[in-house]
mmCIF file of C-alpha atoms in Angstrom:
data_model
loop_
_atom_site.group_PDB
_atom_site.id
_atom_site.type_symbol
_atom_site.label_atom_id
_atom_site.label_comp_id
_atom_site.label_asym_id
_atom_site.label_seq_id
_atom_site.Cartn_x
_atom_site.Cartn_y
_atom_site.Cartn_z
ATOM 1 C CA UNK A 1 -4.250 -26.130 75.251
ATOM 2 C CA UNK A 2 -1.358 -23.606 76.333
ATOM 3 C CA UNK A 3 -1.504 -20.272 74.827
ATOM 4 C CA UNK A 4 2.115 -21.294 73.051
ATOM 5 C CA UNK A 5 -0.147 -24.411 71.210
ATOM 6 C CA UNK A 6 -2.925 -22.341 70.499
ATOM 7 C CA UNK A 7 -0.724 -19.537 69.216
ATOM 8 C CA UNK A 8 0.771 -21.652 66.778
ATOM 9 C CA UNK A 9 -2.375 -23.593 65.749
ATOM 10 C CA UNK A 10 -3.552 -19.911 64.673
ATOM 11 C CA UNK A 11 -0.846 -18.788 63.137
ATOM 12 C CA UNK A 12 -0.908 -23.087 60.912
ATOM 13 C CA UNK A 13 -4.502 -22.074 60.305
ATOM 14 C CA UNK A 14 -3.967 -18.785 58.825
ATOM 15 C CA UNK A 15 -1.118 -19.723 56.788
ATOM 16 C CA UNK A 16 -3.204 -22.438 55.305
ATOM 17 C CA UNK A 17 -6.304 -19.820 54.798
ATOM 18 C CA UNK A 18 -3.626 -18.055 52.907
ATOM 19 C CA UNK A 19 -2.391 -20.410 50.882
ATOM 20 C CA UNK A 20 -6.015 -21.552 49.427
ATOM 21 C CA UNK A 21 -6.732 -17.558 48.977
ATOM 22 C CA UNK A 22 -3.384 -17.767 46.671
ATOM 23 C CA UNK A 23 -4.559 -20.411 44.709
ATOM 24 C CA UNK A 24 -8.311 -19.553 43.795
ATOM 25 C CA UNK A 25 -7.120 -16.434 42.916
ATOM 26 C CA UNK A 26 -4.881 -17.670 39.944
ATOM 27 C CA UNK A 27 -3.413 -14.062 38.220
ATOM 28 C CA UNK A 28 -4.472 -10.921 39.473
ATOM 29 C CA UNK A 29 -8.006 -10.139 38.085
ATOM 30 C CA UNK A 30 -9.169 -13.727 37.894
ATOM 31 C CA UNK A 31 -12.311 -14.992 39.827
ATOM 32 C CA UNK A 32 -12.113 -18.224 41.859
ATOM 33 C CA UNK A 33 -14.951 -19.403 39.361
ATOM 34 C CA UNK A 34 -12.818 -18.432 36.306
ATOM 35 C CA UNK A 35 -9.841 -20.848 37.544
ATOM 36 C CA UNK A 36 -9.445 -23.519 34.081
ATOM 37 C CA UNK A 37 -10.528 -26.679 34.304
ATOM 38 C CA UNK A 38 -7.713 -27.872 31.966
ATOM 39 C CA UNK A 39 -4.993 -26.022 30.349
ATOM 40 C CA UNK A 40 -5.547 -24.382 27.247
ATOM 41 C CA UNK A 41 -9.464 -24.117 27.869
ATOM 42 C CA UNK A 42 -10.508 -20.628 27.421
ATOM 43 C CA UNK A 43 -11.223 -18.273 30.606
ATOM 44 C CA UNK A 44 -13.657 -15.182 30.903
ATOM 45 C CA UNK A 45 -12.188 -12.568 33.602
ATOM 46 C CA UNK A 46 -13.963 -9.731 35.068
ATOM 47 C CA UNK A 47 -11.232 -7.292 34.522
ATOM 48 C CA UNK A 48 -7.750 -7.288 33.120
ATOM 49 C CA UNK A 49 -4.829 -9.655 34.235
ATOM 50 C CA UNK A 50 -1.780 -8.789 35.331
ATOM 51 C CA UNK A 51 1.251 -10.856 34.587
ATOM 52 C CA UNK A 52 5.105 -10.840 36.044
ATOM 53 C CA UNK A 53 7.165 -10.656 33.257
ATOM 54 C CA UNK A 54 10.580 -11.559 33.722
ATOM 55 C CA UNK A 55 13.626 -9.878 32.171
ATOM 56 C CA UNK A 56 16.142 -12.272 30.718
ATOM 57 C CA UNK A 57 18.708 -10.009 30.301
ATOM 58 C CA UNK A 58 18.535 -7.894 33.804
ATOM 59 C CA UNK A 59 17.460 -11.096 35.831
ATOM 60 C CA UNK A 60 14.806 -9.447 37.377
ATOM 61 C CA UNK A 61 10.606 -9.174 37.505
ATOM 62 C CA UNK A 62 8.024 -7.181 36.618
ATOM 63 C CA UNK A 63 4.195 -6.995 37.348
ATOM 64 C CA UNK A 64 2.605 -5.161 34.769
ATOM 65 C CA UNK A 65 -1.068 -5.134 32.775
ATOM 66 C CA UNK A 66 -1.675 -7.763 30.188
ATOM 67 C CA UNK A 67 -2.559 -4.867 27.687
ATOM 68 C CA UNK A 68 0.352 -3.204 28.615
ATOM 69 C CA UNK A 69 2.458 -6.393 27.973
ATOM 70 C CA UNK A 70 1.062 -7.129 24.211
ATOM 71 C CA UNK A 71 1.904 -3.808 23.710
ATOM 72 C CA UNK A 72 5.603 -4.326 24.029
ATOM 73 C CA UNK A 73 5.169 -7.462 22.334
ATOM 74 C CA UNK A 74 3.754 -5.650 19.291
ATOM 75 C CA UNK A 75 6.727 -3.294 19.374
ATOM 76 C CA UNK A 76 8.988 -5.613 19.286
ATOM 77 C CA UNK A 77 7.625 -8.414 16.870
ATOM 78 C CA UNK A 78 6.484 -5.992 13.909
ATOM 79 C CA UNK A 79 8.076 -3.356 11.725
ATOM 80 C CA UNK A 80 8.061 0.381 12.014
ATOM 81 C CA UNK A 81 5.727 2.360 10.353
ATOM 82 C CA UNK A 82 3.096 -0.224 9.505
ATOM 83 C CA UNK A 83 -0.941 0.420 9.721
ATOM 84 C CA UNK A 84 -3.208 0.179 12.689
ATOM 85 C CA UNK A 85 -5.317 -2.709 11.498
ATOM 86 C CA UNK A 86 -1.681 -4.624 10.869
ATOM 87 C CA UNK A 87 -0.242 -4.016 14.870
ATOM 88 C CA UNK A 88 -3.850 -4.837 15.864
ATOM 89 C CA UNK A 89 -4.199 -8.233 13.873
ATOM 90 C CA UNK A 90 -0.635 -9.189 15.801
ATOM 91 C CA UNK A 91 -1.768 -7.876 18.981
ATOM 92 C CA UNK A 92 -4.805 -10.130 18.980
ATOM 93 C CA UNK A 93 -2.394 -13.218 18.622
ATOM 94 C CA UNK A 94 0.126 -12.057 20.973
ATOM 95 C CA UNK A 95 -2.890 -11.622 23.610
ATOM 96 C CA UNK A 96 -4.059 -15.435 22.646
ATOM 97 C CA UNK A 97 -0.107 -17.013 22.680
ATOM 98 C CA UNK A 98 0.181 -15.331 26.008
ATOM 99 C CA UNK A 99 -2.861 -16.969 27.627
ATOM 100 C CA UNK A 100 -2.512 -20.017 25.662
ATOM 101 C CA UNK A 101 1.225 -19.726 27.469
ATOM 102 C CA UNK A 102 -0.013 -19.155 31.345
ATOM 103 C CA UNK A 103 -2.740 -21.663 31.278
ATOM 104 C CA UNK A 104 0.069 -24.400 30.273
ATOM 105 C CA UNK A 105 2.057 -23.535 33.089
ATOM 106 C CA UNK A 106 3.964 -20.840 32.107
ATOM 107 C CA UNK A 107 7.267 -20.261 33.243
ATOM 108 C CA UNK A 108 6.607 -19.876 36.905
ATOM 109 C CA UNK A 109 8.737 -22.879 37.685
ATOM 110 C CA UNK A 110 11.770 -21.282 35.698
ATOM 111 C CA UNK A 111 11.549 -18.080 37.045
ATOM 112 C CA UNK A 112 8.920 -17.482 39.240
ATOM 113 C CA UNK A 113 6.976 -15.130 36.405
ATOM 114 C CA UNK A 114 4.437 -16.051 34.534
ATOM 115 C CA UNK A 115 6.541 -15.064 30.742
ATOM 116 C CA UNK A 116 9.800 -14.054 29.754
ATOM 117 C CA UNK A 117 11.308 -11.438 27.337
ATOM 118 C CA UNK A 118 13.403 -14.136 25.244
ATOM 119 C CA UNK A 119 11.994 -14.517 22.276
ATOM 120 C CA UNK A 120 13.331 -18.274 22.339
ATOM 121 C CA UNK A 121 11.228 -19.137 25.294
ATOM 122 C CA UNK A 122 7.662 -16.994 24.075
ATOM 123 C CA UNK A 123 7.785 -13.824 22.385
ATOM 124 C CA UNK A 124 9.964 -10.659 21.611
ATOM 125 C CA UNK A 125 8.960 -7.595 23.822
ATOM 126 C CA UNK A 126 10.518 -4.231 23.054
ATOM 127 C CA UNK A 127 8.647 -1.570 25.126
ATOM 128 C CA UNK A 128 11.108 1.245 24.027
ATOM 129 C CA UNK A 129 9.345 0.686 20.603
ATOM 130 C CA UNK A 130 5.779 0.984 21.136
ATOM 131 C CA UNK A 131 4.839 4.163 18.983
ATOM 132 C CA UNK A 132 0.742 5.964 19.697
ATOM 133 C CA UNK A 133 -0.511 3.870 16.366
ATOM 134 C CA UNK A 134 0.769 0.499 18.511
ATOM 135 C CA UNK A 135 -1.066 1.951 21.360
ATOM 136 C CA UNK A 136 -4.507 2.393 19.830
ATOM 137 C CA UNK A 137 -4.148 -0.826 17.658
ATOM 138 C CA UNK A 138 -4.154 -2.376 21.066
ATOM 139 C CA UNK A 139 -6.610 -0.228 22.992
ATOM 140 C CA UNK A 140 -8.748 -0.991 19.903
ATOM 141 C CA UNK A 141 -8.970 -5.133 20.583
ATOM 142 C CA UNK A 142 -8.502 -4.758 24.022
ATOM 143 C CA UNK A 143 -9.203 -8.459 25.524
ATOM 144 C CA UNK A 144 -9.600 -10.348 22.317
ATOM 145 C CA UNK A 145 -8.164 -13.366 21.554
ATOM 146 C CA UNK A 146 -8.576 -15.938 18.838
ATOM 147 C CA UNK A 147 -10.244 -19.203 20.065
ATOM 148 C CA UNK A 148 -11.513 -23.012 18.690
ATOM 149 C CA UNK A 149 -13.552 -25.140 20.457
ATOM 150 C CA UNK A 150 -13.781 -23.089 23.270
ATOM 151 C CA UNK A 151 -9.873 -23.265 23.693
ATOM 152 C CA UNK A 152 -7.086 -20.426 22.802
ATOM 153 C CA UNK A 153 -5.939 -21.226 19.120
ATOM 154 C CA UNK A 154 -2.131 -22.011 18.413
ATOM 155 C CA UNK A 155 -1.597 -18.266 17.373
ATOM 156 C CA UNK A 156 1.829 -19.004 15.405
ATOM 157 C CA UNK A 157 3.264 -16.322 13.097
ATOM 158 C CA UNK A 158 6.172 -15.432 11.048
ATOM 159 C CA UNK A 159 7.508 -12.906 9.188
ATOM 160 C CA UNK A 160 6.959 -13.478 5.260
ATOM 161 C CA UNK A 161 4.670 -17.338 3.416
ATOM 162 C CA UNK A 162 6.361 -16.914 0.397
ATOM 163 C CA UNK A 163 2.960 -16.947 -1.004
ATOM 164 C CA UNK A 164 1.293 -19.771 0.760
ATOM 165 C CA UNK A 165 1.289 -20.809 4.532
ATOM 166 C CA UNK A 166 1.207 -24.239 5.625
ATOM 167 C CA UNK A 167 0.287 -26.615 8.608
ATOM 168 C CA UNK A 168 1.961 -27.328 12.076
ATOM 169 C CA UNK A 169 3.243 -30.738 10.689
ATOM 170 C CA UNK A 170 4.835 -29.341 7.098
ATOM 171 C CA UNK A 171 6.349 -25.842 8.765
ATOM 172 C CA UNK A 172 7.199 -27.619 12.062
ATOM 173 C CA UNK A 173 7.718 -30.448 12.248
ATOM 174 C CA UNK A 174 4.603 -30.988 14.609
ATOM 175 C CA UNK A 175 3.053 -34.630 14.813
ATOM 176 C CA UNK A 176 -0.146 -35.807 15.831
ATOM 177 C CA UNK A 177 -3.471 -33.896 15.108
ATOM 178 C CA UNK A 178 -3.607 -30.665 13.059
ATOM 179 C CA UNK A 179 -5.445 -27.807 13.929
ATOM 180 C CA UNK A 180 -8.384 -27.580 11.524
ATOM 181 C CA UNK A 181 -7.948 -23.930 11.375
ATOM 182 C CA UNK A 182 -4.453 -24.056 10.378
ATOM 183 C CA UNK A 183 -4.574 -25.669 6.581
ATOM 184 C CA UNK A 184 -2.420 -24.000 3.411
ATOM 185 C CA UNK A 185 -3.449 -20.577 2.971
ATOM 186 C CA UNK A 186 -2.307 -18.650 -0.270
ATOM 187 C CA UNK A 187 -1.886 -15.325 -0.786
ATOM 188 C CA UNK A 188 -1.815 -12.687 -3.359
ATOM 189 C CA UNK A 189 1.473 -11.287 -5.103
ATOM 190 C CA UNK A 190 3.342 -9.038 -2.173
ATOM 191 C CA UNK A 191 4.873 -6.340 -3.638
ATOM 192 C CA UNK A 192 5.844 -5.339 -0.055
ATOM 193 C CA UNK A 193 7.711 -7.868 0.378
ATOM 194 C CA UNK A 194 11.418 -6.545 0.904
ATOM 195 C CA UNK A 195 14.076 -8.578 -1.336
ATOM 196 C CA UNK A 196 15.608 -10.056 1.310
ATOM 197 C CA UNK A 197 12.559 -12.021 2.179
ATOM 198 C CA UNK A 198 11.547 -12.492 -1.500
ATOM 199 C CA UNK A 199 14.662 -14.404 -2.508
ATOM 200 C CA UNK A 200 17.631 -15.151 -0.199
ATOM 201 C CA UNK A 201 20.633 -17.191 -0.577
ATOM 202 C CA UNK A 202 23.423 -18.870 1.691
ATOM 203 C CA UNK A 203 26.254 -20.961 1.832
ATOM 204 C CA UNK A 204 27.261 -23.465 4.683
ATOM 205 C CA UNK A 205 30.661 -25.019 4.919
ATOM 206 C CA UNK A 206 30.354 -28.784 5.401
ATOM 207 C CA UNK A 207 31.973 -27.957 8.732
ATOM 208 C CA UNK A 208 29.377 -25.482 9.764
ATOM 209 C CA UNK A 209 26.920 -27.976 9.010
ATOM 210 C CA UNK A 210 28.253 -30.544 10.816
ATOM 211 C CA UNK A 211 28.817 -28.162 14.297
ATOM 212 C CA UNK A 212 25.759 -27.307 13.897
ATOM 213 C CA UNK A 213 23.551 -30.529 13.733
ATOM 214 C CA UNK A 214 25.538 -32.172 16.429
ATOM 215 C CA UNK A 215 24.365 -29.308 18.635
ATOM 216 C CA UNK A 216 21.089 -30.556 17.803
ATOM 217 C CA UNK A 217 22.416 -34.007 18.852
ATOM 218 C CA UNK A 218 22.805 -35.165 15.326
ATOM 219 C CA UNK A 219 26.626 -35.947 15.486
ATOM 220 C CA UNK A 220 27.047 -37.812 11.621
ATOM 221 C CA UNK A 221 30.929 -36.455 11.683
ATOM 222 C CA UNK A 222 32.403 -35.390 8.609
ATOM 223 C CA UNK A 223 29.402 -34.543 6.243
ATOM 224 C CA UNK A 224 29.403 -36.563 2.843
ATOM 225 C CA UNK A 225 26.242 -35.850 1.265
ATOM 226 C CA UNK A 226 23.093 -33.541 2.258
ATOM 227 C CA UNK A 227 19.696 -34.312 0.615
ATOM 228 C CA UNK A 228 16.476 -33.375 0.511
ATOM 229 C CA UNK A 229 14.722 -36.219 1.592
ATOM 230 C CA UNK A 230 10.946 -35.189 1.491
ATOM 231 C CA UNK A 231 8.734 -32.161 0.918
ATOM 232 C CA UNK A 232 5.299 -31.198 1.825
ATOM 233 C CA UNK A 233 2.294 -30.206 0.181
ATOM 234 C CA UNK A 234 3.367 -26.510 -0.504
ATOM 235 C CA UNK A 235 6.828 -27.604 -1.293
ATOM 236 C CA UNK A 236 8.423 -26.902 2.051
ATOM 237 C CA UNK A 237 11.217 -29.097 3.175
ATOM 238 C CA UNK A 238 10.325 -31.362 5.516
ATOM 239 C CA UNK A 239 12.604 -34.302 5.875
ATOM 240 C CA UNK A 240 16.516 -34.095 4.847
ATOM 241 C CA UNK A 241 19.155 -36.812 4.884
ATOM 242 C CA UNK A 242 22.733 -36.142 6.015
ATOM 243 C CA UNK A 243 25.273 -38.725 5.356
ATOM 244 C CA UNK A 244 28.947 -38.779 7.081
ATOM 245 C CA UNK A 245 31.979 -40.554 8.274
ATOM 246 C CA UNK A 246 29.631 -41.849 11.725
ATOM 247 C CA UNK A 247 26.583 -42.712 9.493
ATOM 248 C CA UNK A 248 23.535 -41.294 7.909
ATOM 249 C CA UNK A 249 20.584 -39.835 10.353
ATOM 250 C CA UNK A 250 17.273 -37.676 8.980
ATOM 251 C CA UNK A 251 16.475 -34.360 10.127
ATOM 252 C CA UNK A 252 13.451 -32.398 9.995
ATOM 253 C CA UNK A 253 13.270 -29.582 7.339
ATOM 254 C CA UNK A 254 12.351 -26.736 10.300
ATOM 255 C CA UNK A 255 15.282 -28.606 12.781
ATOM 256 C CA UNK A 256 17.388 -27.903 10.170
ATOM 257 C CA UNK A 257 16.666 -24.250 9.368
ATOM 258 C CA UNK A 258 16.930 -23.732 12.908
ATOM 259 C CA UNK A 259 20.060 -25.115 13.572
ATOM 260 C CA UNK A 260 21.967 -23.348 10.606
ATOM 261 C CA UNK A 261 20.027 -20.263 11.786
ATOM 262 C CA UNK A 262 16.655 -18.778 10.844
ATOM 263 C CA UNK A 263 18.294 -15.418 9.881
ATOM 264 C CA UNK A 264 20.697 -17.156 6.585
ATOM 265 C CA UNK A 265 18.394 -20.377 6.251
ATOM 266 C CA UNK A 266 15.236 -18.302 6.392
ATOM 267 C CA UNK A 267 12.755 -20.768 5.565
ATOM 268 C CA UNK A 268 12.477 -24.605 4.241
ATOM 269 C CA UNK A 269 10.581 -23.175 0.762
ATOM 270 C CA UNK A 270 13.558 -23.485 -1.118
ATOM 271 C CA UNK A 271 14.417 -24.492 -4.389
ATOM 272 C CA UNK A 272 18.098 -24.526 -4.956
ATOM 273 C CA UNK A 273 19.991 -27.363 -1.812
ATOM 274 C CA UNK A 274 22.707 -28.746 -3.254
ATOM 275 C CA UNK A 275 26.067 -29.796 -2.042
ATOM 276 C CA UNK A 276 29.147 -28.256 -4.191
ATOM 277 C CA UNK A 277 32.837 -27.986 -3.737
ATOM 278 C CA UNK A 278 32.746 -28.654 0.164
ATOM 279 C CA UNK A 279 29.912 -25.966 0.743
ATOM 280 C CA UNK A 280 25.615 -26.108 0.874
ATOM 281 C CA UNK A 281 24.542 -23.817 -1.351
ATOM 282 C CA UNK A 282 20.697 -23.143 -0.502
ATOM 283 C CA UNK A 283 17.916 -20.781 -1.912
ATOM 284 C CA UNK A 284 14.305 -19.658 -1.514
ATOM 285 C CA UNK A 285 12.300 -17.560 -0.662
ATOM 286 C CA UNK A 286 9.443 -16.783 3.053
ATOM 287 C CA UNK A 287 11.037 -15.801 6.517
ATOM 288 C CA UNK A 288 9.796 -18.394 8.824
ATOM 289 C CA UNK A 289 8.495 -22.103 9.436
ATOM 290 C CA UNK A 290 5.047 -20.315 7.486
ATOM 291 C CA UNK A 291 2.383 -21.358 10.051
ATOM 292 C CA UNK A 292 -0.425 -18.887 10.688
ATOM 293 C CA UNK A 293 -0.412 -14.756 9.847
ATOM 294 C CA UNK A 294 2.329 -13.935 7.531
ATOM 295 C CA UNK A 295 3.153 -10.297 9.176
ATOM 296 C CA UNK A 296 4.525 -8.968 5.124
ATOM 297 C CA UNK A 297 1.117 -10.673 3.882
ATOM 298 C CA UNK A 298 -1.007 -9.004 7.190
ATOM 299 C CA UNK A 299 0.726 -5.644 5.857
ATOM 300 C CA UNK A 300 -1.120 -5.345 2.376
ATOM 301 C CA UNK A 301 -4.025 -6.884 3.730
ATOM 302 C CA UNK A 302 -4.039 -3.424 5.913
ATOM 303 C CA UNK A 303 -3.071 -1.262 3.017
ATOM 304 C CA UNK A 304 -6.078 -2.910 1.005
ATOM 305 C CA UNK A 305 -8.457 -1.879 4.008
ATOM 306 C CA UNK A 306 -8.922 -5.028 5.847
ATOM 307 C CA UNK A 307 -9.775 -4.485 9.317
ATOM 308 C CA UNK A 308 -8.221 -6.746 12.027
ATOM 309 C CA UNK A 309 -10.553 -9.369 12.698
ATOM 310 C CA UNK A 310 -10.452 -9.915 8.193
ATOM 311 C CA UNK A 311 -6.764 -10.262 8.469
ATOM 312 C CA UNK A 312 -6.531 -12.560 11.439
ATOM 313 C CA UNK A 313 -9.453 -14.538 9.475
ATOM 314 C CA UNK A 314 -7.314 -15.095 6.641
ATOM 315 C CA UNK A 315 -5.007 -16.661 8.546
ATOM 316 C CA UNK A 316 -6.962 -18.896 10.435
ATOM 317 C CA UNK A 317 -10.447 -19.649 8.936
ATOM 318 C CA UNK A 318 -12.887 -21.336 11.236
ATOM 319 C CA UNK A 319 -11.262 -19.990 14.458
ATOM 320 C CA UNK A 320 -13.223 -17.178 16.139
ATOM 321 C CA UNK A 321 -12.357 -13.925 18.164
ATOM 322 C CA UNK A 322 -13.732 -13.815 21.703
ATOM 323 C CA UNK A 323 -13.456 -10.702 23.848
ATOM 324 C CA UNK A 324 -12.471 -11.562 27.256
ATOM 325 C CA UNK A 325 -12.475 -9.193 29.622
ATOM 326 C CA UNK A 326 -13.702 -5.523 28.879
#
């Protein structure tokens, strides 16, 4: 073998040594014996992970400390001003939705990062928020998530139940099996709860709501009639029926919301929808598609003294908290 050949077959070999390294290593932090042997199944490490975050807006990546990550997610998913055990209940959550995230793949194909900072794609992260209460509310559940079965729980939240939460399938839409530890949920009178979340009310053009479905591929052209068409067990929309000049299609209750926009349509528990001079007149009252912790709700279950772990059990009873790395 020349020294050319033998040069090279080094250099293949080492490459290839490399390579496997990469992949047993998984995240920073992880043990080759900690690698998941499906997504979604829940991982011990023996000391923090780090994560690359990418930054939608700048276009550009980050490595940075899990901990140090929920913290900006806490910042920028919950209010000012709220208690410790509230931030803490959310920063258990955001921990599980961001592990639940990175063993499905993340968005390493996307970006080359394991998460993003769009709130559309996983969560909202505002680091320029984090106050020294968000701190120790995270220091203070540092590696606990919130687990079933021995996999990370679908840790959905939302901003106010409007009394009640509800199941994957009513709130979203979501087919096939339910999580057991996501069923209805209600919830004491919030006097908290600002107005705006309480009651809200807006008005749609038949024109908006025709633009707006047919960005969501449901082109009926000009809208005739809008109907509820079915409701779930807590009353929340889930099926409506637009009729137009192309035909008449069904639309989920949460499609719906989301299309006219979560900040007017703020949730499917409504009980005014009606179509009247030209315009959709709707009312209700949440902020959200009401699946798992109600943040409003998680609020005066912290001002009545719940610790974390009580409110997150609220929210999901049967799931458990696991601390996973120290």
């Amino acid at each position: 073998m020349t020294a050319a050949r033998r040069n090279a077959l080094t250099a293949a070999v080492a490459l290839a040594v490399a390579a496997l390294a990469f992949y047993l290593s998984g995240w920073p932090g992880r043990t080759p014996q900690q690698l998941p042997s499906e997504p979604g199944r829940v991982q011990r490490f023996d000391r923090e992970p780090r994560i690359t975050l990418y930054d939608h807006r700048s276009r550009t990546r980050t490595t940075l400390p899990m901990e140090q990550y929920v913290a900006g997610v806490v910042a920028g998913e919950m209010w000012e001003n709220w208690p410790q055990a509230a931030y803490a209940a959310q920063a258990i959550l955001a921990r599980t939705f961001t592990l639940d995230f990175l063993a499905q793949g993340g968005l390493r194909q996307a970006y080359g990062a394991d998460i993003s900072t769009d709130p559309e794609e996983a969560q909202a992260y505002n680091p320029a928020n984090i106050t020294p209460v968000i701190r120790r509310a995270v220091d203070s559940t540092r590696g606990q998530v919130l687990t079933y079965g021995g996999r990370y729980a679908r840790a959905w939240f939302h901003a106010y139940s409007g009394g009640e939460t509800t199941t994957p399938q009513e709130g979203l839409g979501m087919s096939g099996p339910q999580p057991p530890y996501l069923r209805p949920v209600r919830l004491p009178e919030n006097p908290l709860v600002p107005q705006q979340f309480r009651h809200w009310r807006a008005e749609f053009s038949t024109e908006e709501v025709a633009r707006a479905l047919a960005r969501r591929g449901v082109d009926v052209g000009d809208i005739q009639r809008v109907q509820i068409a079915a409701r779930g067990p807590t009353g929340r929309i889930t099926e409506v029926e637009v009729a137009g000049s192309r035909g008449v299609r069904r639309i989920s209750g949460n499609d719906l919301r989301v299309a006219l926009g979560p900040d007017r349509m703020r949730s499917t528990l409504v009980n005014t929808f009606q179509l009247r001079n030209g315009r959709l007149v709707v009312e209700g009252t949440g902020s959200g598609h009401g699946v798992g912790l109600s943040q409003w709700d998680a609020l005066l279950l912290a001002r009545q003294g719940k610790s974390p772990q009580q409110i997150v059990a609220t929210f999901y009873p049967g799931a458990k908290i696991e601390k996973l790395w120290r």
